[in-house]
JSON list of C-alpha atoms in Angstrom, two decimals:
[
{"chain": "A", "resi": 22, "resn": "UNK", "atom": "CA", "xyz": [-1.74, -4.15, -35.79]},
{"chain": "A", "resi": 23, "resn": "UNK", "atom": "CA", "xyz": [-1.36, -6.95, -33.43]},
{"chain": "A", "resi": 24, "resn": "UNK", "atom": "CA", "xyz": [-0.13, -6.91, -30.25]},
{"chain": "A", "resi": 25, "resn": "UNK", "atom": "CA", "xyz": [2.95, -8.12, -28.74]},
{"chain": "A", "resi": 26, "resn": "UNK", "atom": "CA", "xyz": [3.49, -10.39, -25.94]},
{"chain": "A", "resi": 27, "resn": "UNK", "atom": "CA", "xyz": [4.08, -8.13, -23.53]},
{"chain": "A", "resi": 28, "resn": "UNK", "atom": "CA", "xyz": [0.49, -5.81, -24.12]},
{"chain": "A", "resi": 29, "resn": "UNK", "atom": "CA", "xyz": [-1.02, -9.29, -24.24]},
{"chain": "A", "resi": 30, "resn": "UNK", "atom": "CA", "xyz": [0.12, -9.46, -20.68]},
{"chain": "A", "resi": 31, "resn": "UNK", "atom": "CA", "xyz": [-0.78, -5.81, -19.55]},
{"chain": "A", "resi": 32, "resn": "UNK", "atom": "CA", "xyz": [-4.10, -6.37, -20.78]},
{"chain": "A", "resi": 33, "resn": "UNK", "atom": "CA", "xyz": [-4.99, -9.95, -18.76]},
{"chain": "A", "resi": 34, "resn": "UNK", "atom": "CA", "xyz": [-3.25, -8.35, -15.96]},
{"chain": "A", "resi": 35, "resn": "UNK", "atom": "CA", "xyz": [-5.56, -5.27, -16.15]},
{"chain": "A", "resi": 36, "resn": "UNK", "atom": "CA", "xyz": [-8.66, -7.21, -16.90]},
{"chain": "A", "resi": 37, "resn": "UNK", "atom": "CA", "xyz": [-7.84, -9.61, -13.68]},
{"chain": "A", "resi": 38, "resn": "UNK", "atom": "CA", "xyz": [-7.08, -6.66, -11.17]},
{"chain": "A", "resi": 39, "resn": "UNK", "atom": "CA", "xyz": [-10.73, -5.32, -11.94]},
{"chain": "A", "resi": 40, "resn": "UNK", "atom": "CA", "xyz": [-12.31, -8.93, -11.49]},
{"chain": "A", "resi": 41, "resn": "UNK", "atom": "CA", "xyz": [-10.32, -9.95, -8.50]},
{"chain": "A", "resi": 42, "resn": "UNK", "atom": "CA", "xyz": [-10.82, -6.66, -6.66]},
{"chain": "A", "resi": 43, "resn": "UNK", "atom": "CA", "xyz": [-14.64, -6.19, -7.16]},
{"chain": "A", "resi": 44, "resn": "UNK", "atom": "CA", "xyz": [-15.39, -9.98, -7.09]},
{"chain": "A", "resi": 45, "resn": "UNK", "atom": "CA", "xyz": [-12.87, -11.67, -5.13]},
{"chain": "A", "resi": 46, "resn": "UNK", "atom": "CA", "xyz": [-10.17, -14.00, -6.29]},
{"chain": "A", "resi": 47, "resn": "UNK", "atom": "CA", "xyz": [-11.90, -17.32, -5.56]},
{"chain": "A", "resi": 48, "resn": "UNK", "atom": "CA", "xyz": [-14.88, -16.55, -7.63]},
{"chain": "A", "resi": 49, "resn": "UNK", "atom": "CA", "xyz": [-13.33, -15.44, -10.96]},
{"chain": "A", "resi": 50, "resn": "UNK", "atom": "CA", "xyz": [-12.13, -18.59, -12.86]},
{"chain": "A", "resi": 51, "resn": "UNK", "atom": "CA", "xyz": [-9.77, -18.38, -15.80]},
{"chain": "A", "resi": 52, "resn": "UNK", "atom": "CA", "xyz": [-12.75, -18.68, -18.42]},
{"chain": "A", "resi": 53, "resn": "UNK", "atom": "CA", "xyz": [-14.21, -15.27, -17.09]},
{"chain": "A", "resi": 54, "resn": "UNK", "atom": "CA", "xyz": [-10.93, -14.00, -16.91]},
{"chain": "A", "resi": 55, "resn": "UNK", "atom": "CA", "xyz": [-10.47, -14.84, -20.75]},
{"chain": "A", "resi": 56, "resn": "UNK", "atom": "CA", "xyz": [-13.89, -13.23, -21.92]},
{"chain": "A", "resi": 57, "resn": "UNK", "atom": "CA", "xyz": [-12.70, -10.07, -19.56]},
{"chain": "A", "resi": 58, "resn": "UNK", "atom": "CA", "xyz": [-9.24, -9.79, -21.23]},
{"chain": "A", "resi": 59, "resn": "UNK", "atom": "CA", "xyz": [-10.72, -10.67, -24.72]},
{"chain": "A", "resi": 60, "resn": "UNK", "atom": "CA", "xyz": [-8.04, -13.03, -25.65]},
{"chain": "A", "resi": 61, "resn": "UNK", "atom": "CA", "xyz": [-8.17, -16.97, -26.28]},
{"chain": "A", "resi": 62, "resn": "UNK", "atom": "CA", "xyz": [-7.55, -19.61, -23.75]},
{"chain": "A", "resi": 63, "resn": "UNK", "atom": "CA", "xyz": [-4.92, -20.55, -25.13]},
{"chain": "A", "resi": 64, "resn": "UNK", "atom": "CA", "xyz": [-3.28, -17.25, -25.58]},
{"chain": "A", "resi": 65, "resn": "UNK", "atom": "CA", "xyz": [-3.85, -17.08, -21.64]},
{"chain": "A", "resi": 66, "resn": "UNK", "atom": "CA", "xyz": [-2.36, -19.88, -20.80]},
{"chain": "A", "resi": 67, "resn": "UNK", "atom": "CA", "xyz": [0.83, -19.52, -22.68]},
{"chain": "A", "resi": 68, "resn": "UNK", "atom": "CA", "xyz": [1.62, -16.28, -21.13]},
{"chain": "A", "resi": 69, "resn": "UNK", "atom": "CA", "xyz": [-0.15, -17.27, -17.46]},
{"chain": "A", "resi": 70, "resn": "UNK", "atom": "CA", "xyz": [0.25, -21.28, -16.98]},
{"chain": "A", "resi": 71, "resn": "UNK", "atom": "CA", "xyz": [-1.81, -21.51, -13.58]},
{"chain": "A", "resi": 72, "resn": "UNK", "atom": "CA", "xyz": [-4.10, -19.19, -12.11]},
{"chain": "A", "resi": 73, "resn": "UNK", "atom": "CA", "xyz": [-1.45, -18.46, -9.49]},
{"chain": "A", "resi": 74, "resn": "UNK", "atom": "CA", "xyz": [0.40, -16.60, -11.76]},
{"chain": "A", "resi": 75, "resn": "UNK", "atom": "CA", "xyz": [-2.20, -14.43, -12.46]},
{"chain": "A", "resi": 76, "resn": "UNK", "atom": "CA", "xyz": [-2.96, -13.27, -9.12]},
{"chain": "A", "resi": 77, "resn": "UNK", "atom": "CA", "xyz": [0.72, -12.51, -8.10]},
{"chain": "A", "resi": 78, "resn": "UNK", "atom": "CA", "xyz": [1.25, -10.81, -11.61]},
{"chain": "A", "resi": 79, "resn": "UNK", "atom": "CA", "xyz": [-1.88, -8.46, -10.22]},
{"chain": "A", "resi": 80, "resn": "UNK", "atom": "CA", "xyz": [-0.48, -8.22, -6.73]},
{"chain": "A", "resi": 81, "resn": "UNK", "atom": "CA", "xyz": [3.05, -7.40, -8.08]},
{"chain": "A", "resi": 82, "resn": "UNK", "atom": "CA", "xyz": [1.03, -4.28, -10.18]},
{"chain": "A", "resi": 83, "resn": "UNK", "atom": "CA", "xyz": [-0.33, -3.27, -7.39]},
{"chain": "A", "resi": 84, "resn": "UNK", "atom": "CA", "xyz": [2.30, -3.00, -5.26]},
{"chain": "A", "resi": 85, "resn": "UNK", "atom": "CA", "xyz": [3.88, -0.91, -7.93]},
{"chain": "A", "resi": 86, "resn": "UNK", "atom": "CA", "xyz": [0.81, 1.64, -8.26]},
{"chain": "A", "resi": 87, "resn": "UNK", "atom": "CA", "xyz": [1.05, 1.76, -4.66]},
{"chain": "A", "resi": 88, "resn": "UNK", "atom": "CA", "xyz": [4.54, 2.88, -4.59]},
{"chain": "A", "resi": 89, "resn": "UNK", "atom": "CA", "xyz": [4.39, 5.34, -7.57]},
{"chain": "A", "resi": 90, "resn": "UNK", "atom": "CA", "xyz": [1.17, 7.08, -5.69]},
{"chain": "A", "resi": 91, "resn": "UNK", "atom": "CA", "xyz": [2.06, 7.24, -2.56]},
{"chain": "A", "resi": 92, "resn": "UNK", "atom": "CA", "xyz": [5.36, 8.66, -3.48]},
{"chain": "A", "resi": 93, "resn": "UNK", "atom": "CA", "xyz": [3.95, 11.38, -5.91]},
{"chain": "A", "resi": 94, "resn": "UNK", "atom": "CA", "xyz": [2.10, 12.66, -2.67]},
{"chain": "A", "resi": 95, "resn": "UNK", "atom": "CA", "xyz": [4.93, 12.47, -0.24]},
{"chain": "A", "resi": 96, "resn": "UNK", "atom": "CA", "xyz": [7.37, 14.08, -2.80]},
{"chain": "A", "resi": 97, "resn": "UNK", "atom": "CA", "xyz": [4.77, 16.96, -3.41]},
{"chain": "A", "resi": 98, "resn": "UNK", "atom": "CA", "xyz": [4.77, 17.92, 0.36]},
{"chain": "A", "resi": 99, "resn": "UNK", "atom": "CA", "xyz": [7.39, 20.65, 1.59]},
{"chain": "A", "resi": 100, "resn": "UNK", "atom": "CA", "xyz": [8.43, 19.60, 5.34]},
{"chain": "A", "resi": 101, "resn": "UNK", "atom": "CA", "xyz": [9.60, 16.13, 6.61]},
{"chain": "A", "resi": 102, "resn": "UNK", "atom": "CA", "xyz": [6.36, 16.51, 8.95]},
{"chain": "A", "resi": 103, "resn": "UNK", "atom": "CA", "xyz": [4.41, 17.47, 6.09]},
{"chain": "A", "resi": 104, "resn": "UNK", "atom": "CA", "xyz": [5.75, 14.62, 3.88]},
{"chain": "A", "resi": 105, "resn": "UNK", "atom": "CA", "xyz": [4.15, 12.12, 6.98]},
{"chain": "A", "resi": 106, "resn": "UNK", "atom": "CA", "xyz": [0.91, 13.78, 6.88]},
{"chain": "A", "resi": 107, "resn": "UNK", "atom": "CA", "xyz": [0.90, 13.33, 3.00]},
{"chain": "A", "resi": 108, "resn": "UNK", "atom": "CA", "xyz": [0.59, 9.57, 3.53]},
{"chain": "A", "resi": 109, "resn": "UNK", "atom": "CA", "xyz": [-2.68, 10.39, 4.83]},
{"chain": "A", "resi": 110, "resn": "UNK", "atom": "CA", "xyz": [-3.84, 12.84, 2.02]},
{"chain": "A", "resi": 111, "resn": "UNK", "atom": "CA", "xyz": [-2.82, 9.62, -0.07]},
{"chain": "A", "resi": 112, "resn": "UNK", "atom": "CA", "xyz": [-5.12, 7.51, 1.57]},
{"chain": "A", "resi": 113, "resn": "UNK", "atom": "CA", "xyz": [-8.07, 10.17, 1.28]},
{"chain": "A", "resi": 114, "resn": "UNK", "atom": "CA", "xyz": [-7.80, 10.53, -2.46]},
{"chain": "A", "resi": 115, "resn": "UNK", "atom": "CA", "xyz": [-7.79, 6.79, -2.85]},
{"chain": "A", "resi": 116, "resn": "UNK", "atom": "CA", "xyz": [-11.05, 6.01, -0.49]},
{"chain": "A", "resi": 117, "resn": "UNK", "atom": "CA", "xyz": [-12.87, 8.54, -2.40]},
{"chain": "A", "resi": 118, "resn": "UNK", "atom": "CA", "xyz": [-12.20, 6.46, -5.78]},
{"chain": "A", "resi": 119, "resn": "UNK", "atom": "CA", "xyz": [-15.51, 5.03, -6.95]},
{"chain": "A", "resi": 120, "resn": "UNK", "atom": "CA", "xyz": [-14.35, 1.47, -7.04]},
{"chain": "A", "resi": 121, "resn": "UNK", "atom": "CA", "xyz": [-12.62, 1.62, -3.71]},
{"chain": "A", "resi": 122, "resn": "UNK", "atom": "CA", "xyz": [-12.88, -1.76, -2.36]},
{"chain": "A", "resi": 123, "resn": "UNK", "atom": "CA", "xyz": [-10.37, -1.58, 0.82]},
{"chain": "A", "resi": 124, "resn": "UNK", "atom": "CA", "xyz": [-6.45, -3.03, 0.42]},
{"chain": "A", "resi": 125, "resn": "UNK", "atom": "CA", "xyz": [-5.94, -5.28, -2.29]},
{"chain": "A", "resi": 126, "resn": "UNK", "atom": "CA", "xyz": [-3.41, -7.39, -0.14]},
{"chain": "A", "resi": 127, "resn": "UNK", "atom": "CA", "xyz": [-5.88, -7.63, 2.84]},
{"chain": "A", "resi": 128, "resn": "UNK", "atom": "CA", "xyz": [-8.49, -8.84, 0.58]},
{"chain": "A", "resi": 129, "resn": "UNK", "atom": "CA", "xyz": [-6.11, -11.32, -0.99]},
{"chain": "A", "resi": 130, "resn": "UNK", "atom": "CA", "xyz": [-4.66, -12.39, 2.47]},
{"chain": "A", "resi": 131, "resn": "UNK", "atom": "CA", "xyz": [-7.95, -12.98, 3.88]},
{"chain": "A", "resi": 132, "resn": "UNK", "atom": "CA", "xyz": [-9.14, -15.08, 0.98]},
{"chain": "A", "resi": 133, "resn": "UNK", "atom": "CA", "xyz": [-6.12, -17.06, -0.01]},
{"chain": "A", "resi": 134, "resn": "UNK", "atom": "CA", "xyz": [-3.37, -16.51, 2.59]},
{"chain": "A", "resi": 135, "resn": "UNK", "atom": "CA", "xyz": [-4.15, -19.36, 5.12]},
{"chain": "A", "resi": 136, "resn": "UNK", "atom": "CA", "xyz": [-3.73, -21.57, 1.64]},
{"chain": "A", "resi": 137, "resn": "UNK", "atom": "CA", "xyz": [-1.26, -19.93, -0.81]},
{"chain": "A", "resi": 138, "resn": "UNK", "atom": "CA", "xyz": [1.93, -18.99, 0.67]},
{"chain": "A", "resi": 139, "resn": "UNK", "atom": "CA", "xyz": [2.95, -16.95, -2.53]},
{"chain": "A", "resi": 140, "resn": "UNK", "atom": "CA", "xyz": [-0.32, -14.76, -1.64]},
{"chain": "A", "resi": 141, "resn": "UNK", "atom": "CA", "xyz": [0.66, -14.68, 2.15]},
{"chain": "A", "resi": 142, "resn": "UNK", "atom": "CA", "xyz": [4.41, -13.77, 1.41]},
{"chain": "A", "resi": 143, "resn": "UNK", "atom": "CA", "xyz": [3.59, -10.91, -1.20]},
{"chain": "A", "resi": 144, "resn": "UNK", "atom": "CA", "xyz": [0.75, -9.35, 1.50]},
{"chain": "A", "resi": 145, "resn": "UNK", "atom": "CA", "xyz": [3.54, -9.28, 4.36]},
{"chain": "A", "resi": 146, "resn": "UNK", "atom": "CA", "xyz": [6.12, -8.20, 2.53]},
{"chain": "A", "resi": 147, "resn": "UNK", "atom": "CA", "xyz": [3.82, -5.11, 1.37]},
{"chain": "A", "resi": 148, "resn": "UNK", "atom": "CA", "xyz": [2.78, -4.50, 4.67]},
{"chain": "A", "resi": 149, "resn": "UNK", "atom": "CA", "xyz": [6.55, -4.44, 6.21]},
{"chain": "A", "resi": 150, "resn": "UNK", "atom": "CA", "xyz": [7.95, -2.15, 3.33]},
{"chain": "A", "resi": 151, "resn": "UNK", "atom": "CA", "xyz": [5.40, 0.30, 3.70]},
{"chain": "A", "resi": 152, "resn": "UNK", "atom": "CA", "xyz": [6.42, 0.46, 7.33]},
{"chain": "A", "resi": 153, "resn": "UNK", "atom": "CA", "xyz": [9.99, 0.77, 6.28]},
{"chain": "A", "resi": 154, "resn": "UNK", "atom": "CA", "xyz": [8.68, 3.45, 4.05]},
{"chain": "A", "resi": 155, "resn": "UNK", "atom": "CA", "xyz": [7.47, 5.29, 7.08]},
{"chain": "A", "resi": 156, "resn": "UNK", "atom": "CA", "xyz": [10.24, 4.69, 8.99]},
{"chain": "A", "resi": 157, "resn": "UNK", "atom": "CA", "xyz": [12.76, 6.51, 6.57]},
{"chain": "A", "resi": 158, "resn": "UNK", "atom": "CA", "xyz": [10.32, 9.81, 6.71]},
{"chain": "A", "resi": 159, "resn": "UNK", "atom": "CA", "xyz": [10.20, 9.36, 10.49]},
{"chain": "A", "resi": 160, "resn": "UNK", "atom": "CA", "xyz": [13.94, 9.48, 10.93]},
{"chain": "A", "resi": 161, "resn": "UNK", "atom": "CA", "xyz": [14.16, 12.64, 8.59]},
{"chain": "A", "resi": 162, "resn": "UNK", "atom": "CA", "xyz": [12.47, 14.44, 11.60]},
{"chain": "A", "resi": 163, "resn": "UNK", "atom": "CA", "xyz": [14.42, 12.99, 14.18]},
{"chain": "A", "resi": 164, "resn": "UNK", "atom": "CA", "xyz": [12.29, 11.31, 16.60]},
{"chain": "A", "resi": 165, "resn": "UNK", "atom": "CA", "xyz": [12.04, 7.97, 18.20]},
{"chain": "A", "resi": 166, "resn": "UNK", "atom": "CA", "xyz": [11.43, 4.86, 15.22]},
{"chain": "A", "resi": 167, "resn": "UNK", "atom": "CA", "xyz": [8.53, 3.27, 17.11]},
{"chain": "A", "resi": 168, "resn": "UNK", "atom": "CA", "xyz": [6.54, 6.40, 15.81]},
{"chain": "A", "resi": 169, "resn": "UNK", "atom": "CA", "xyz": [6.37, 4.82, 12.16]},
{"chain": "A", "resi": 170, "resn": "UNK", "atom": "CA", "xyz": [4.81, 1.81, 13.50]},
{"chain": "A", "resi": 171, "resn": "UNK", "atom": "CA", "xyz": [2.34, 3.49, 15.12]},
{"chain": "A", "resi": 172, "resn": "UNK", "atom": "CA", "xyz": [1.72, 5.85, 11.67]},
{"chain": "A", "resi": 173, "resn": "UNK", "atom": "CA", "xyz": [1.18, 2.31, 9.94]},
{"chain": "A", "resi": 174, "resn": "UNK", "atom": "CA", "xyz": [-1.24, 0.93, 12.26]},
{"chain": "A", "resi": 175, "resn": "UNK", "atom": "CA", "xyz": [-3.19, 4.20, 11.44]},
{"chain": "A", "resi": 176, "resn": "UNK", "atom": "CA", "xyz": [-3.18, 3.96, 8.02]},
{"chain": "A", "resi": 177, "resn": "UNK", "atom": "CA", "xyz": [-4.01, 0.70, 8.14]},
{"chain": "A", "resi": 178, "resn": "UNK", "atom": "CA", "xyz": [-6.91, 1.01, 10.40]},
{"chain": "A", "resi": 179, "resn": "UNK", "atom": "CA", "xyz": [-8.42, 3.68, 7.95]},
{"chain": "A", "resi": 180, "resn": "UNK", "atom": "CA", "xyz": [-7.64, 1.14, 5.04]},
{"chain": "A", "resi": 181, "resn": "UNK", "atom": "CA", "xyz": [-9.86, -1.10, 6.86]},
{"chain": "A", "resi": 182, "resn": "UNK", "atom": "CA", "xyz": [-12.68, 1.27, 8.36]},
{"chain": "A", "resi": 183, "resn": "UNK", "atom": "CA", "xyz": [-13.33, 3.18, 4.94]},
{"chain": "A", "resi": 184, "resn": "UNK", "atom": "CA", "xyz": [-13.62, -0.53, 3.45]},
{"chain": "A", "resi": 185, "resn": "UNK", "atom": "CA", "xyz": [-16.00, -1.70, 5.72]},
{"chain": "A", "resi": 186, "resn": "UNK", "atom": "CA", "xyz": [-17.98, 1.29, 6.45]},
{"chain": "A", "resi": 187, "resn": "UNK", "atom": "CA", "xyz": [-17.80, 3.28, 2.95]},
{"chain": "A", "resi": 188, "resn": "UNK", "atom": "CA", "xyz": [-16.51, 6.43, 4.78]},
{"chain": "A", "resi": 189, "resn": "UNK", "atom": "CA", "xyz": [-13.39, 8.17, 3.36]},
{"chain": "A", "resi": 190, "resn": "UNK", "atom": "CA", "xyz": [-13.24, 10.56, 6.27]},
{"chain": "A", "resi": 191, "resn": "UNK", "atom": "CA", "xyz": [-11.52, 7.77, 7.83]},
{"chain": "A", "resi": 192, "resn": "UNK", "atom": "CA", "xyz": [-8.31, 9.37, 6.23]},
{"chain": "A", "resi": 193, "resn": "UNK", "atom": "CA", "xyz": [-8.86, 12.37, 7.95]},
{"chain": "A", "resi": 194, "resn": "UNK", "atom": "CA", "xyz": [-9.21, 10.89, 11.18]},
{"chain": "A", "resi": 195, "resn": "UNK", "atom": "CA", "xyz": [-5.91, 9.02, 10.91]},
{"chain": "A", "resi": 196, "resn": "UNK", "atom": "CA", "xyz": [-4.71, 12.49, 9.84]},
{"chain": "A", "resi": 197, "resn": "UNK", "atom": "CA", "xyz": [-5.90, 13.86, 12.52]},
{"chain": "A", "resi": 198, "resn": "UNK", "atom": "CA", "xyz": [-4.54, 11.12, 15.13]},
{"chain": "A", "resi": 199, "resn": "UNK", "atom": "CA", "xyz": [-1.21, 10.93, 12.97]},
{"chain": "A", "resi": 200, "resn": "UNK", "atom": "CA", "xyz": [-0.68, 14.84, 13.87]},
{"chain": "A", "resi": 201, "resn": "UNK", "atom": "CA", "xyz": [-0.86, 14.39, 17.88]},
{"chain": "A", "resi": 202, "resn": "UNK", "atom": "CA", "xyz": [1.62, 11.52, 17.32]},
{"chain": "A", "resi": 203, "resn": "UNK", "atom": "CA", "xyz": [3.97, 13.30, 15.47]},
{"chain": "A", "resi": 204, "resn": "UNK", "atom": "CA", "xyz": [3.79, 16.61, 17.41]},
{"chain": "A", "resi": 205, "resn": "UNK", "atom": "CA", "xyz": [4.47, 14.60, 20.66]},
{"chain": "A", "resi": 206, "resn": "UNK", "atom": "CA", "xyz": [7.28, 12.70, 19.60]},
{"chain": "A", "resi": 207, "resn": "UNK", "atom": "CA", "xyz": [8.81, 15.91, 17.97]},
{"chain": "A", "resi": 208, "resn": "UNK", "atom": "CA", "xyz": [8.53, 17.33, 21.45]},
{"chain": "A", "resi": 209, "resn": "UNK", "atom": "CA", "xyz": [9.73, 14.29, 23.30]},
{"chain": "A", "resi": 210, "resn": "UNK", "atom": "CA", "xyz": [12.78, 14.47, 21.11]},
{"chain": "A", "resi": 211, "resn": "UNK", "atom": "CA", "xyz": [13.48, 18.24, 21.77]},
{"chain": "A", "resi": 212, "resn": "UNK", "atom": "CA", "xyz": [13.21, 17.34, 25.44]},
{"chain": "A", "resi": 213, "resn": "UNK", "atom": "CA", "xyz": [15.46, 14.58, 25.12]},
{"chain": "A", "resi": 214, "resn": "UNK", "atom": "CA", "xyz": [17.81, 17.13, 23.74]},
{"chain": "A", "resi": 215, "resn": "UNK", "atom": "CA", "xyz": [17.83, 19.93, 26.14]},
{"chain": "A", "resi": 216, "resn": "UNK", "atom": "CA", "xyz": [18.06, 17.44, 28.74]},
{"chain": "A", "resi": 217, "resn": "UNK", "atom": "CA", "xyz": [21.33, 16.14, 27.09]},
{"chain": "A", "resi": 218, "resn": "UNK", "atom": "CA", "xyz": [22.71, 19.50, 26.62]},
{"chain": "A", "resi": 219, "resn": "UNK", "atom": "CA", "xyz": [21.91, 20.48, 30.37]},
{"chain": "A", "resi": 220, "resn": "UNK", "atom": "CA", "xyz": [23.85, 17.67, 31.33]},
{"chain": "A", "resi": 221, "resn": "UNK", "atom": "CA", "xyz": [26.65, 18.32, 29.14]},
{"chain": "A", "resi": 222, "resn": "UNK", "atom": "CA", "xyz": [27.05, 21.44, 30.53]},
{"chain": "A", "resi": 223, "resn": "UNK", "atom": "CA", "xyz": [26.89, 20.42, 33.74]},
{"chain": "A", "resi": 224, "resn": "UNK", "atom": "CA", "xyz": [29.57, 17.89, 33.02]},
{"chain": "A", "resi": 225, "resn": "UNK", "atom": "CA", "xyz": [31.68, 20.11, 31.63]},
{"chain": "A", "resi": 226, "resn": "UNK", "atom": "CA", "xyz": [31.37, 23.01, 34.29]},
{"chain": "A", "resi": 227, "resn": "UNK", "atom": "CA", "xyz": [32.39, 20.17, 37.12]}
]
């Protein structure tokens, strides 16, 4: 049965994602992508008039995959604290994948960000959305919002470390550091709450 337009698109995007992630964006031409996807060059250009269109489609697909995988891990966790720590469980599973080559957005930004504003923008949006996601989880435990930035930096550092060293346990070390930060933030929040209660009592007695 002949494939429809969308099926061809997804076939090309999947092939491009594999090639770009393993070989880099600049080294893969449209001819190589045509061969890997098993489509004609005419079909390829009909669906993606430029290489930049393919690159952006790949990065948008990676954003969806990241969000779905992260949500799956976080939603499976119980308490708000456990949901925050589940982020690092997600990273651990990812780092253990055989084809792990680091964050596709960091890779894309490093390779193309200086000359391609579209790539730079989507890479920044991805990182900002991750911090915002952590911010929502941090809000649920009732601590200072700055914790979200700290936890994001731990996650980003773990991704880079695992990609360069090949050590998947970077996620475990980041999780351990996250536990320290989360518990310290909870303790500060508890102390602040107790102090406010004490002041309220003193004021009312006066």
